[in-house]
Every structure is written in structure tokens, then in C-alpha cells.
Amino acid sequence: MSPALRRHPRFISLEGGEGAGKTTALNAIRAALQAQGHEVVLTREPGGTPLAERIRALVLTPDAEIAAEPLSAEAELLLVFAARAQHVRQVIEPALRRGCYVLSDRFTDSSYAYQGGGRGLEPAWIAELERRAVGLLPGLTLLLDVDVAVGRARANGRDLWPDRIESEQDDFFQRVRAVFRERATQDPTRFRLIDASQDQAGVAAQVVDAINAYLTKEGGNG
Ligand code: T5A
């Protein structure tokens, strides 16, 4: 039998499709936590440690710039989990043990959405990797939900070259969004759905309300 997943109340993740506005939301959440006197470790996936950031570059750099071969969906899944296994052990678990709140820009839900929904890999395989290589679930996950076309228009407006995943077509991102929404519906205790179609101030207000309600419920001490 494989190990169970442990939910940690001081571990918070932020999820969403491309251009959902995670950067503004992360800053608003961090400020809300700090205003209540909590120490916050802000991190991201794929990445968060020097080694995991190198794996991130492998996953996101367009294929032709890395090697003359495409990265397979299976290799992509294993790479994001390799980065996550490292991230959990080097950064997340130690910070939680020190009593900090850990705020992660994406976590395992992104693997279900992108590698499961987007690439069509078996969710059961992802779940097995999650139990064996990660073992940890956020206590709270804020899902920034926005229409795919709106999110992509925002992301494209940044004047950056699209990375490997951003270069996918709209139907890929529709499947990503569908899996995120389905997971939020299946686990309403952990997820809060945020309407990310609003302007940045409106999104920030929603995430701050969600965080404050969560802290009140948790007694503010995890
Ligand atoms: N991935 C990740 C996997 O495939 N599997 C996994 O397991 C994991 C963990 C990297 C990629 O890796 C994939 C998913 C991703 O494709 P990332 O670095 O988080 O993940 O990359 P993105 O999601 O692509 O990050 P983005 O920067 O595109 O999205 P954000 O952070 O949500 O967007 P943000 O805040 O930078 O905003 C984008 C633009 O929109 C504007 C901003 O000013 C900015 O210009 N904007 C708004 N405009 C109007 N109204 C609003 N409400 C706005 N909010 C932001």
C-alpha cells in the first residue's frame, strides 16, 4: 500500500491557467498573512530550489533550444515531479517545521491539470506519484479561474516569448481549465474558486477575503 497524503494548514497554493493573474494575488496573500504577524515563505513550481529551477528550465524551454528532440508527455510529468520531490524536502517541509506559512505559486494540482488534462496522462499515475514522491497537500488552494481566451490575451500582452507550454493551442488550455474546476468541485474544503476575470484590485480583494476567512477558521496558527 502506498503512503497517505498529509494536508498541512500552513501550506497554501495558488493555481490557475495562463495569465490568470497569480503574481498580483501572491503579493496580496503575502501581505495579508504578514499583517497578521506570520512569517511567509514564497515559492513556486516547477522550481523553488536551485536544482528544481534547473528542471524548470528543461520543462519550459522550447524543445528546439534544448535538444533536437521533443520532450515526451511522460518525461515532462516525471520532471515536474522530480522538481517537486526536491522542493518539498529542501524548502516546503523545513519551512513548515520552522512555523512559517508556505505560499506556493502552483503545486500538484497543476500536474493533474496540465499533464493529466492537457497532455492526457492517467490521473491514477499522477496520484501514485503524488503519494510516493510528495506526500503533502495544501490546507488551502486558491484557484484563479478565468476564460482561456482572456488569460491568454493577458499573458501574450507581456511582450515575452511564449515558453514550451504557453505555445500550446487553446484546446489544451480548455482541458487544463476543466480539470482545475473539476478538482475544485470535488474538494470544496481545500479549494476556493476566485473569479479572475475581474480587474487586479477585484481579484486581490477576493483572495484577501478568502485568506482572512481561512485564518479565522484555522485560528491563525495552523
Ligand atoms: N506546469 C507547472 C505544469 O505543466 N505542471 C506542473 O506540475 C507545474 C507546477 C509555469 C508553467 O509550468 C506548467 C504551468 C505553466 O505553464 P508559471 O511560471 O506559473 O508556470 O507560468 P504561468 O502560469 O504561465 O504564469 P503567468 O505569468 O502566465 O501567469 P500569472 O502569474 O497568473 O499571470 P501574471 O500575474 O503574470 O499576469 C499576466 C499578465 O496579465 C496582467 C498582468 O499585468 C500581466 O501583464 N494581469 C491582468 N490584467 C487585467 N486584469 C487582471 N485581473 C490581471 N491580472 C494580471
PDB file of C-alpha atoms and ligand atoms in Angstrom:
ATOM      1  CA  MET A   1       0.000   0.000   0.000  1.00  0.00           C
ATOM      2  CA  SER A   2       1.344   3.462  -0.846  1.00  0.00           C
ATOM      3  CA  PRO A   3       1.654   6.213   1.777  1.00  0.00           C
ATOM      4  CA  ALA A   4      -1.227   8.608   2.543  1.00  0.00           C
ATOM      5  CA  LEU A   5      -1.306  12.323   1.743  1.00  0.00           C
ATOM      6  CA  ARG A   6      -0.939  14.736   4.651  1.00  0.00           C
ATOM      7  CA  ARG A   7      -2.747  18.090   4.483  1.00  0.00           C
ATOM      8  CA  HIS A   8      -0.849  20.927   6.176  1.00  0.00           C
ATOM      9  CA  PRO A   9      -2.861  24.004   7.261  1.00  0.00           C
ATOM     10  CA  ARG A  10       0.078  26.418   6.881  1.00  0.00           C
ATOM     11  CA  PHE A  11       0.726  25.328   3.305  1.00  0.00           C
ATOM     12  CA  ILE A  12      -1.199  27.428   0.753  1.00  0.00           C
ATOM     13  CA  SER A  13      -1.089  27.058  -3.029  1.00  0.00           C
ATOM     14  CA  LEU A  14      -2.235  29.302  -5.823  1.00  0.00           C
ATOM     15  CA  GLU A  15      -3.374  27.734  -9.090  1.00  0.00           C
ATOM     16  CA  GLY A  16      -4.831  28.801 -12.412  1.00  0.00           C
ATOM     17  CA  GLY A  17      -4.316  28.826 -16.151  1.00  0.00           C
ATOM     18  CA  GLU A  18      -2.000  31.101 -18.110  1.00  0.00           C
ATOM     19  CA  GLY A  19      -2.367  34.818 -17.378  1.00  0.00           C
ATOM     20  CA  ALA A  20      -4.812  34.271 -14.516  1.00  0.00           C
ATOM     21  CA  GLY A  21      -3.005  36.970 -12.501  1.00  0.00           C
ATOM     22  CA  LYS A  22      -1.169  34.887  -9.911  1.00  0.00           C
ATOM     23  CA  THR A  23       1.556  37.497  -9.356  1.00  0.00           C
ATOM     24  CA  THR A  24      -0.797  40.187  -8.012  1.00  0.00           C
ATOM     25  CA  ALA A  25      -2.697  37.610  -5.981  1.00  0.00           C
ATOM     26  CA  LEU A  26       0.509  36.209  -4.417  1.00  0.00           C
ATOM     27  CA  ASN A  27       1.588  39.650  -3.272  1.00  0.00           C
ATOM     28  CA  ALA A  28      -1.851  40.328  -1.778  1.00  0.00           C
ATOM     29  CA  ILE A  29      -1.875  36.994   0.088  1.00  0.00           C
ATOM     30  CA  ARG A  30       1.640  37.514   1.423  1.00  0.00           C
ATOM     31  CA  ALA A  31       0.702  40.991   2.697  1.00  0.00           C
ATOM     32  CA  ALA A  32      -2.467  39.637   4.358  1.00  0.00           C
ATOM     33  CA  LEU A  33      -0.517  36.888   6.142  1.00  0.00           C
ATOM     34  CA  GLN A  34       2.257  39.252   7.221  1.00  0.00           C
ATOM     35  CA  ALA A  35      -0.335  41.735   8.526  1.00  0.00           C
ATOM     36  CA  GLN A  36      -1.392  39.026  10.979  1.00  0.00           C
ATOM     37  CA  GLY A  37       2.218  38.568  12.121  1.00  0.00           C
ATOM     38  CA  HIS A  38       3.018  35.393  10.178  1.00  0.00           C
ATOM     39  CA  GLU A  39       6.366  34.654   8.583  1.00  0.00           C
ATOM     40  CA  VAL A  40       5.811  33.743   4.920  1.00  0.00           C
ATOM     41  CA  VAL A  41       7.989  31.721   2.566  1.00  0.00           C
ATOM     42  CA  LEU A  42       7.024  32.490  -1.027  1.00  0.00           C
ATOM     43  CA  THR A  43       7.996  29.853  -3.565  1.00  0.00           C
ATOM     44  CA  ARG A  44       6.985  28.475  -6.957  1.00  0.00           C
ATOM     45  CA  GLU A  45       6.676  25.378  -9.119  1.00  0.00           C
ATOM     46  CA  PRO A  46       8.209  23.965 -11.113  1.00  0.00           C
ATOM     47  CA  GLY A  47      11.208  25.282  -9.182  1.00  0.00           C
ATOM     48  CA  GLY A  48      11.826  26.659  -5.721  1.00  0.00           C
ATOM     49  CA  THR A  49      15.317  25.163  -5.198  1.00  0.00           C
ATOM     50  CA  PRO A  50      18.447  25.579  -7.354  1.00  0.00           C
ATOM     51  CA  LEU A  51      18.137  22.032  -8.712  1.00  0.00           C
ATOM     52  CA  ALA A  52      14.372  22.292  -9.232  1.00  0.00           C
ATOM     53  CA  GLU A  53      14.864  25.599 -11.083  1.00  0.00           C
ATOM     54  CA  ARG A  54      17.201  23.788 -13.479  1.00  0.00           C
ATOM     55  CA  ILE A  55      14.489  21.189 -14.049  1.00  0.00           C
ATOM     56  CA  ARG A  56      12.010  24.049 -14.630  1.00  0.00           C
ATOM     57  CA  ALA A  57      14.242  25.333 -17.424  1.00  0.00           C
ATOM     58  CA  LEU A  58      14.193  21.871 -19.044  1.00  0.00           C
ATOM     59  CA  VAL A  59      10.392  21.756 -18.868  1.00  0.00           C
ATOM     60  CA  LEU A  60       9.708  25.301 -20.110  1.00  0.00           C
ATOM     61  CA  THR A  61      12.436  25.977 -22.666  1.00  0.00           C
ATOM     62  CA  PRO A  62      11.131  25.357 -26.199  1.00  0.00           C
ATOM     63  CA  ASP A  63      12.264  21.909 -27.420  1.00  0.00           C
ATOM     64  CA  ALA A  64      14.443  23.164 -30.246  1.00  0.00           C
ATOM     65  CA  GLU A  65      16.533  25.254 -27.828  1.00  0.00           C
ATOM     66  CA  ILE A  66      17.328  22.273 -25.544  1.00  0.00           C
ATOM     67  CA  ALA A  67      17.881  19.349 -27.899  1.00  0.00           C
ATOM     68  CA  ALA A  68      16.851  18.176 -31.318  1.00  0.00           C
ATOM     69  CA  GLU A  69      14.031  16.060 -29.898  1.00  0.00           C
ATOM     70  CA  PRO A  70      10.633  16.778 -28.368  1.00  0.00           C
ATOM     71  CA  LEU A  71      10.118  16.249 -24.630  1.00  0.00           C
ATOM     72  CA  SER A  72       7.584  13.434 -24.225  1.00  0.00           C
ATOM     73  CA  ALA A  73       4.499  13.903 -22.038  1.00  0.00           C
ATOM     74  CA  GLU A  74       5.728  11.119 -19.745  1.00  0.00           C
ATOM     75  CA  ALA A  75       9.178  12.711 -19.336  1.00  0.00           C
ATOM     76  CA  GLU A  76       7.504  16.074 -18.669  1.00  0.00           C
ATOM     77  CA  LEU A  77       5.413  14.525 -15.873  1.00  0.00           C
ATOM     78  CA  LEU A  78       8.415  12.852 -14.273  1.00  0.00           C
ATOM     79  CA  LEU A  79      10.450  16.058 -14.490  1.00  0.00           C
ATOM     80  CA  VAL A  80       7.801  18.168 -12.724  1.00  0.00           C
ATOM     81  CA  PHE A  81       7.582  15.509 -10.009  1.00  0.00           C
ATOM     82  CA  ALA A  82      11.385  15.312  -9.706  1.00  0.00           C
ATOM     83  CA  ALA A  83      11.414  19.072  -9.140  1.00  0.00           C
ATOM     84  CA  ARG A  84       8.535  18.781  -6.648  1.00  0.00           C
ATOM     85  CA  ALA A  85      10.171  15.958  -4.648  1.00  0.00           C
ATOM     86  CA  GLN A  86      13.210  18.181  -4.225  1.00  0.00           C
ATOM     87  CA  HIS A  87      11.155  21.299  -3.464  1.00  0.00           C
ATOM     88  CA  VAL A  88       9.114  19.577  -0.736  1.00  0.00           C
ATOM     89  CA  ARG A  89      12.193  18.189   1.038  1.00  0.00           C
ATOM     90  CA  GLN A  90      14.518  21.185   0.663  1.00  0.00           C
ATOM     91  CA  VAL A  91      12.128  24.107   1.113  1.00  0.00           C
ATOM     92  CA  ILE A  92       8.493  23.374   1.982  1.00  0.00           C
ATOM     93  CA  GLU A  93       8.796  20.830   4.808  1.00  0.00           C
ATOM     94  CA  PRO A  94      11.670  22.673   6.566  1.00  0.00           C
ATOM     95  CA  ALA A  95       9.755  25.988   6.420  1.00  0.00           C
ATOM     96  CA  LEU A  96       6.591  24.375   7.809  1.00  0.00           C
ATOM     97  CA  ARG A  97       8.647  22.838  10.621  1.00  0.00           C
ATOM     98  CA  ARG A  98      10.015  26.324  11.443  1.00  0.00           C
ATOM     99  CA  GLY A  99       6.402  27.518  11.850  1.00  0.00           C
ATOM    100  CA  CYS A 100       6.233  29.599   8.642  1.00  0.00           C
ATOM    101  CA  TYR A 101       3.360  29.812   6.201  1.00  0.00           C
ATOM    102  CA  VAL A 102       4.435  28.498   2.811  1.00  0.00           C
ATOM    103  CA  LEU A 103       2.803  30.138  -0.194  1.00  0.00           C
ATOM    104  CA  SER A 104       3.454  28.289  -3.448  1.00  0.00           C
ATOM    105  CA  ASP A 105       2.768  29.595  -6.943  1.00  0.00           C
ATOM    106  CA  ARG A 106       1.409  26.253  -8.267  1.00  0.00           C
ATOM    107  CA  PHE A 107       1.724  22.747  -6.777  1.00  0.00           C
ATOM    108  CA  THR A 108       0.484  19.232  -7.622  1.00  0.00           C
ATOM    109  CA  ASP A 109      -2.938  20.386  -8.898  1.00  0.00           C
ATOM    110  CA  SER A 110      -1.032  21.859 -11.864  1.00  0.00           C
ATOM    111  CA  SER A 111       0.252  18.375 -12.741  1.00  0.00           C
ATOM    112  CA  TYR A 112      -3.296  16.984 -12.758  1.00  0.00           C
ATOM    113  CA  ALA A 113      -4.414  19.936 -14.912  1.00  0.00           C
ATOM    114  CA  TYR A 114      -1.502  20.242 -17.372  1.00  0.00           C
ATOM    115  CA  GLN A 115      -0.045  16.720 -17.623  1.00  0.00           C
ATOM    116  CA  GLY A 116      -3.378  14.986 -16.854  1.00  0.00           C
ATOM    117  CA  GLY A 117      -5.894  17.280 -18.597  1.00  0.00           C
ATOM    118  CA  GLY A 118      -3.606  18.972 -21.131  1.00  0.00           C
ATOM    119  CA  ARG A 119      -1.414  16.002 -22.106  1.00  0.00           C
ATOM    120  CA  GLY A 120      -3.965  13.267 -21.416  1.00  0.00           C
ATOM    121  CA  LEU A 121      -1.872  11.250 -18.950  1.00  0.00           C
ATOM    122  CA  GLU A 122      -3.622   8.900 -16.486  1.00  0.00           C
ATOM    123  CA  PRO A 123      -4.720  10.685 -13.278  1.00  0.00           C
ATOM    124  CA  ALA A 124      -4.128   7.421 -11.369  1.00  0.00           C
ATOM    125  CA  TRP A 125      -0.445   7.572 -12.306  1.00  0.00           C
ATOM    126  CA  ILE A 126      -0.229  11.189 -11.128  1.00  0.00           C
ATOM    127  CA  ALA A 127      -1.951  10.239  -7.872  1.00  0.00           C
ATOM    128  CA  GLU A 128       0.581   7.463  -7.290  1.00  0.00           C
ATOM    129  CA  LEU A 129       3.499   9.857  -7.836  1.00  0.00           C
ATOM    130  CA  GLU A 130       1.809  12.371  -5.543  1.00  0.00           C
ATOM    131  CA  ARG A 131       1.536   9.838  -2.711  1.00  0.00           C
ATOM    132  CA  ARG A 132       5.024   8.387  -3.106  1.00  0.00           C
ATOM    133  CA  ALA A 133       7.146  11.418  -4.073  1.00  0.00           C
ATOM    134  CA  VAL A 134       5.250  14.282  -2.426  1.00  0.00           C
ATOM    135  CA  GLY A 135       3.016  13.106   0.430  1.00  0.00           C
ATOM    136  CA  LEU A 136       1.790  16.631   1.115  1.00  0.00           C
ATOM    137  CA  LEU A 137      -1.361  18.605   0.282  1.00  0.00           C
ATOM    138  CA  PRO A 138      -2.003  22.307   0.841  1.00  0.00           C
ATOM    139  CA  GLY A 139      -4.517  23.203   3.543  1.00  0.00           C
ATOM    140  CA  LEU A 140      -5.862  25.868   1.194  1.00  0.00           C
ATOM    141  CA  THR A 141      -5.732  26.196  -2.591  1.00  0.00           C
ATOM    142  CA  LEU A 142      -6.920  29.357  -4.294  1.00  0.00           C
ATOM    143  CA  LEU A 143      -7.931  28.669  -7.893  1.00  0.00           C
ATOM    144  CA  LEU A 144      -7.843  31.773 -10.095  1.00  0.00           C
ATOM    145  CA  ASP A 145     -10.370  30.935 -12.770  1.00  0.00           C
ATOM    146  CA  VAL A 146     -10.651  32.906 -15.983  1.00  0.00           C
ATOM    147  CA  ASP A 147     -11.799  32.269 -19.541  1.00  0.00           C
ATOM    148  CA  VAL A 148      -8.916  30.797 -21.561  1.00  0.00           C
ATOM    149  CA  ALA A 149      -9.020  33.497 -24.263  1.00  0.00           C
ATOM    150  CA  VAL A 150      -8.903  36.283 -21.655  1.00  0.00           C
ATOM    151  CA  GLY A 151      -5.974  34.695 -19.771  1.00  0.00           C
ATOM    152  CA  ARG A 152      -4.008  34.054 -22.947  1.00  0.00           C
ATOM    153  CA  ALA A 153      -4.556  37.612 -24.183  1.00  0.00           C
ATOM    154  CA  ARG A 154      -3.174  38.911 -20.875  1.00  0.00           C
ATOM    155  CA  ALA A 155      -0.153  36.570 -20.997  1.00  0.00           C
ATOM    156  CA  ASN A 156       0.542  37.465 -24.648  1.00  0.00           C
ATOM    157  CA  GLY A 157       0.367  41.158 -23.781  1.00  0.00           C
ATOM    158  CA  ARG A 158       3.538  40.854 -21.706  1.00  0.00           C
ATOM    159  CA  ASP A 159       5.868  41.030 -24.692  1.00  0.00           C
ATOM    160  CA  LEU A 160       7.743  37.826 -23.736  1.00  0.00           C
ATOM    161  CA  TRP A 161       8.427  34.848 -25.988  1.00  0.00           C
ATOM    162  CA  PRO A 162       5.997  32.011 -25.179  1.00  0.00           C
ATOM    163  CA  ASP A 163       7.584  29.123 -23.253  1.00  0.00           C
ATOM    164  CA  ARG A 164       7.117  25.447 -24.238  1.00  0.00           C
ATOM    165  CA  ILE A 165       3.754  25.136 -22.528  1.00  0.00           C
ATOM    166  CA  GLU A 166       2.440  28.588 -23.430  1.00  0.00           C
ATOM    167  CA  SER A 167       2.968  27.587 -27.075  1.00  0.00           C
ATOM    168  CA  GLU A 168       0.153  25.002 -26.820  1.00  0.00           C
ATOM    169  CA  GLN A 169      -3.219  25.573 -28.528  1.00  0.00           C
ATOM    170  CA  ASP A 170      -6.475  26.760 -26.919  1.00  0.00           C
ATOM    171  CA  ASP A 171      -7.975  23.241 -26.651  1.00  0.00           C
ATOM    172  CA  PHE A 172      -5.025  22.229 -24.419  1.00  0.00           C
ATOM    173  CA  PHE A 173      -5.809  25.134 -22.062  1.00  0.00           C
ATOM    174  CA  GLN A 174      -9.546  24.372 -22.137  1.00  0.00           C
ATOM    175  CA  ARG A 175      -8.741  20.876 -20.833  1.00  0.00           C
ATOM    176  CA  VAL A 176      -6.405  22.370 -18.203  1.00  0.00           C
ATOM    177  CA  ARG A 177      -9.160  24.695 -17.011  1.00  0.00           C
ATOM    178  CA  ALA A 178     -11.744  21.885 -16.941  1.00  0.00           C
ATOM    179  CA  VAL A 179      -9.528  19.727 -14.693  1.00  0.00           C
ATOM    180  CA  PHE A 180      -8.815  22.600 -12.295  1.00  0.00           C
ATOM    181  CA  ARG A 181     -12.540  23.343 -11.990  1.00  0.00           C
ATOM    182  CA  GLU A 182     -13.392  19.668 -11.545  1.00  0.00           C
ATOM    183  CA  ARG A 183     -10.819  19.290  -8.763  1.00  0.00           C
ATOM    184  CA  ALA A 184     -12.187  22.401  -7.027  1.00  0.00           C
ATOM    185  CA  THR A 185     -15.692  20.950  -7.163  1.00  0.00           C
ATOM    186  CA  GLN A 186     -14.513  17.602  -5.785  1.00  0.00           C
ATOM    187  CA  ASP A 187     -12.632  19.126  -2.831  1.00  0.00           C
ATOM    188  CA  PRO A 188     -14.550  22.208  -1.636  1.00  0.00           C
ATOM    189  CA  THR A 189     -12.878  22.058   1.789  1.00  0.00           C
ATOM    190  CA  ARG A 190      -9.450  22.784   0.310  1.00  0.00           C
ATOM    191  CA  PHE A 191     -10.303  24.898  -2.750  1.00  0.00           C
ATOM    192  CA  ARG A 192     -11.620  28.463  -3.028  1.00  0.00           C
ATOM    193  CA  LEU A 193     -12.636  29.493  -6.520  1.00  0.00           C
ATOM    194  CA  ILE A 194     -11.641  33.083  -7.349  1.00  0.00           C
ATOM    195  CA  ASP A 195     -13.247  34.956 -10.245  1.00  0.00           C
ATOM    196  CA  ALA A 196     -10.074  36.090 -12.023  1.00  0.00           C
ATOM    197  CA  SER A 197     -11.957  37.856 -14.829  1.00  0.00           C
ATOM    198  CA  GLN A 198     -12.230  40.915 -12.569  1.00  0.00           C
ATOM    199  CA  ASP A 199      -9.609  43.665 -12.590  1.00  0.00           C
ATOM    200  CA  GLN A 200      -6.478  43.250 -10.467  1.00  0.00           C
ATOM    201  CA  ALA A 201      -7.959  45.131  -7.485  1.00  0.00           C
ATOM    202  CA  GLY A 202     -11.075  42.937  -7.600  1.00  0.00           C
ATOM    203  CA  VAL A 203      -9.028  39.733  -7.711  1.00  0.00           C
ATOM    204  CA  ALA A 204      -6.787  40.918  -4.865  1.00  0.00           C
ATOM    205  CA  ALA A 205      -9.860  41.754  -2.745  1.00  0.00           C
ATOM    206  CA  GLN A 206     -11.300  38.259  -3.280  1.00  0.00           C
ATOM    207  CA  VAL A 207      -8.060  36.471  -2.354  1.00  0.00           C
ATOM    208  CA  VAL A 208      -7.569  38.611   0.762  1.00  0.00           C
ATOM    209  CA  ASP A 209     -11.143  37.824   1.866  1.00  0.00           C
ATOM    210  CA  ALA A 210     -10.503  34.115   1.283  1.00  0.00           C
ATOM    211  CA  ILE A 211      -7.246  34.187   3.256  1.00  0.00           C
ATOM    212  CA  ASN A 212      -8.732  36.100   6.160  1.00  0.00           C
ATOM    213  CA  ALA A 213     -11.695  33.710   6.346  1.00  0.00           C
ATOM    214  CA  TYR A 214      -9.279  30.766   6.287  1.00  0.00           C
ATOM    215  CA  LEU A 215      -7.083  32.230   9.043  1.00  0.00           C
ATOM    216  CA  THR A 216     -10.145  32.859  11.204  1.00  0.00           C
ATOM    217  CA  LYS A 217     -11.288  29.273  10.693  1.00  0.00           C
ATOM    218  CA  GLU A 218      -7.820  27.837  11.392  1.00  0.00           C
ATOM    219  CA  GLY A 219      -7.350  30.022  14.462  1.00  0.00           C
ATOM    220  CA  GLY A 220      -4.459  31.758  12.711  1.00  0.00           C
ATOM    221  CA  ASN A 221      -1.849  29.331  13.944  1.00  0.00           C
ATOM    222  CA  GLY A 222      -2.132  26.256  11.722  1.00  0.00           C
TER     223      GLY A 222
HETATM  224  N1  T5A B   1       3.284  23.422 -15.043  1.00  0.00           N
HETATM  225  C1  T5A B   1       3.537  23.719 -13.723  1.00  0.00           C
HETATM  226  C2  T5A B   1       2.998  22.115 -15.428  1.00  0.00           C
HETATM  227  O1  T5A B   1       2.784  21.842 -16.612  1.00  0.00           O
HETATM  228  N2  T5A B   1       2.926  21.124 -14.476  1.00  0.00           N
HETATM  229  C3  T5A B   1       3.175  21.374 -13.142  1.00  0.00           C
HETATM  230  O2  T5A B   1       3.111  20.439 -12.310  1.00  0.00           O
HETATM  231  C4  T5A B   1       3.506  22.718 -12.757  1.00  0.00           C
HETATM  232  C5  T5A B   1       3.777  23.041 -11.328  1.00  0.00           C
HETATM  233  C6  T5A B   1       4.987  27.537 -15.477  1.00  0.00           C
HETATM  234  C7  T5A B   1       4.307  26.558 -16.374  1.00  0.00           C
HETATM  235  O3  T5A B   1       4.504  25.241 -15.873  1.00  0.00           O
HETATM  236  C8  T5A B   1       3.335  24.496 -16.039  1.00  0.00           C
HETATM  237  C9  T5A B   1       2.218  25.503 -15.966  1.00  0.00           C
HETATM  238  C10 T5A B   1       2.817  26.738 -16.576  1.00  0.00           C
HETATM  239  O4  T5A B   1       2.581  26.718 -17.961  1.00  0.00           O
HETATM  240  P1  T5A B   1       4.208  29.676 -14.249  1.00  0.00           P
HETATM  241  O5  T5A B   1       5.544  30.240 -14.131  1.00  0.00           O
HETATM  242  O6  T5A B   1       3.310  29.816 -13.099  1.00  0.00           O
HETATM  243  O7  T5A B   1       4.193  28.106 -14.559  1.00  0.00           O
HETATM  244  O8  T5A B   1       3.685  30.287 -15.588  1.00  0.00           O
HETATM  245  P2  T5A B   1       2.323  30.864 -15.938  1.00  0.00           P
HETATM  246  O9  T5A B   1       1.126  30.274 -15.332  1.00  0.00           O
HETATM  247  O10 T5A B   1       2.423  30.857 -17.432  1.00  0.00           O
HETATM  248  O11 T5A B   1       2.422  32.283 -15.306  1.00  0.00           O
HETATM  249  P3  T5A B   1       1.864  33.522 -15.928  1.00  0.00           P
HETATM  250  O12 T5A B   1       2.853  34.553 -15.568  1.00  0.00           O
HETATM  251  O13 T5A B   1       1.454  33.411 -17.349  1.00  0.00           O
HETATM  252  O14 T5A B   1       0.511  33.674 -15.186  1.00  0.00           O
HETATM  253  P4  T5A B   1       0.155  34.513 -13.959  1.00  0.00           P
HETATM  254  O15 T5A B   1       1.292  34.527 -12.978  1.00  0.00           O
HETATM  255  O16 T5A B   1      -1.137  34.020 -13.497  1.00  0.00           O
HETATM  256  O17 T5A B   1      -0.035  35.948 -14.604  1.00  0.00           O
HETATM  257  P5  T5A B   1       0.557  37.348 -14.177  1.00  0.00           P
HETATM  258  O18 T5A B   1       0.169  37.672 -12.816  1.00  0.00           O
HETATM  259  O19 T5A B   1       1.998  37.392 -14.530  1.00  0.00           O
HETATM  260  O20 T5A B   1      -0.255  38.251 -15.180  1.00  0.00           O
HETATM  261  C11 T5A B   1      -0.082  38.114 -16.565  1.00  0.00           C
HETATM  262  C12 T5A B   1      -0.368  39.486 -17.233  1.00  0.00           C
HETATM  263  O21 T5A B   1      -1.718  39.832 -17.072  1.00  0.00           O
HETATM  264  C13 T5A B   1      -1.884  41.054 -16.372  1.00  0.00           C
HETATM  265  C14 T5A B   1      -0.554  41.289 -15.688  1.00  0.00           C
HETATM  266  O22 T5A B   1      -0.297  42.671 -15.514  1.00  0.00           O
HETATM  267  C15 T5A B   1       0.436  40.650 -16.641  1.00  0.00           C
HETATM  268  O23 T5A B   1       0.786  41.527 -17.664  1.00  0.00           O
HETATM  269  N3  T5A B   1      -2.990  40.848 -15.429  1.00  0.00           N
HETATM  270  C16 T5A B   1      -4.207  41.381 -15.566  1.00  0.00           C
HETATM  271  N4  T5A B   1      -4.748  42.173 -16.486  1.00  0.00           N
HETATM  272  C17 T5A B   1      -6.061  42.510 -16.311  1.00  0.00           C
HETATM  273  N5  T5A B   1      -6.819  42.092 -15.269  1.00  0.00           N
HETATM  274  C18 T5A B   1      -6.301  41.302 -14.312  1.00  0.00           C
HETATM  275  N6  T5A B   1      -7.072  40.883 -13.300  1.00  0.00           N
HETATM  276  C19 T5A B   1      -4.944  40.907 -14.452  1.00  0.00           C
HETATM  277  N7  T5A B   1      -4.142  40.125 -13.699  1.00  0.00           N
HETATM  278  C20 T5A B   1      -2.959  40.099 -14.316  1.00  0.00           C
END
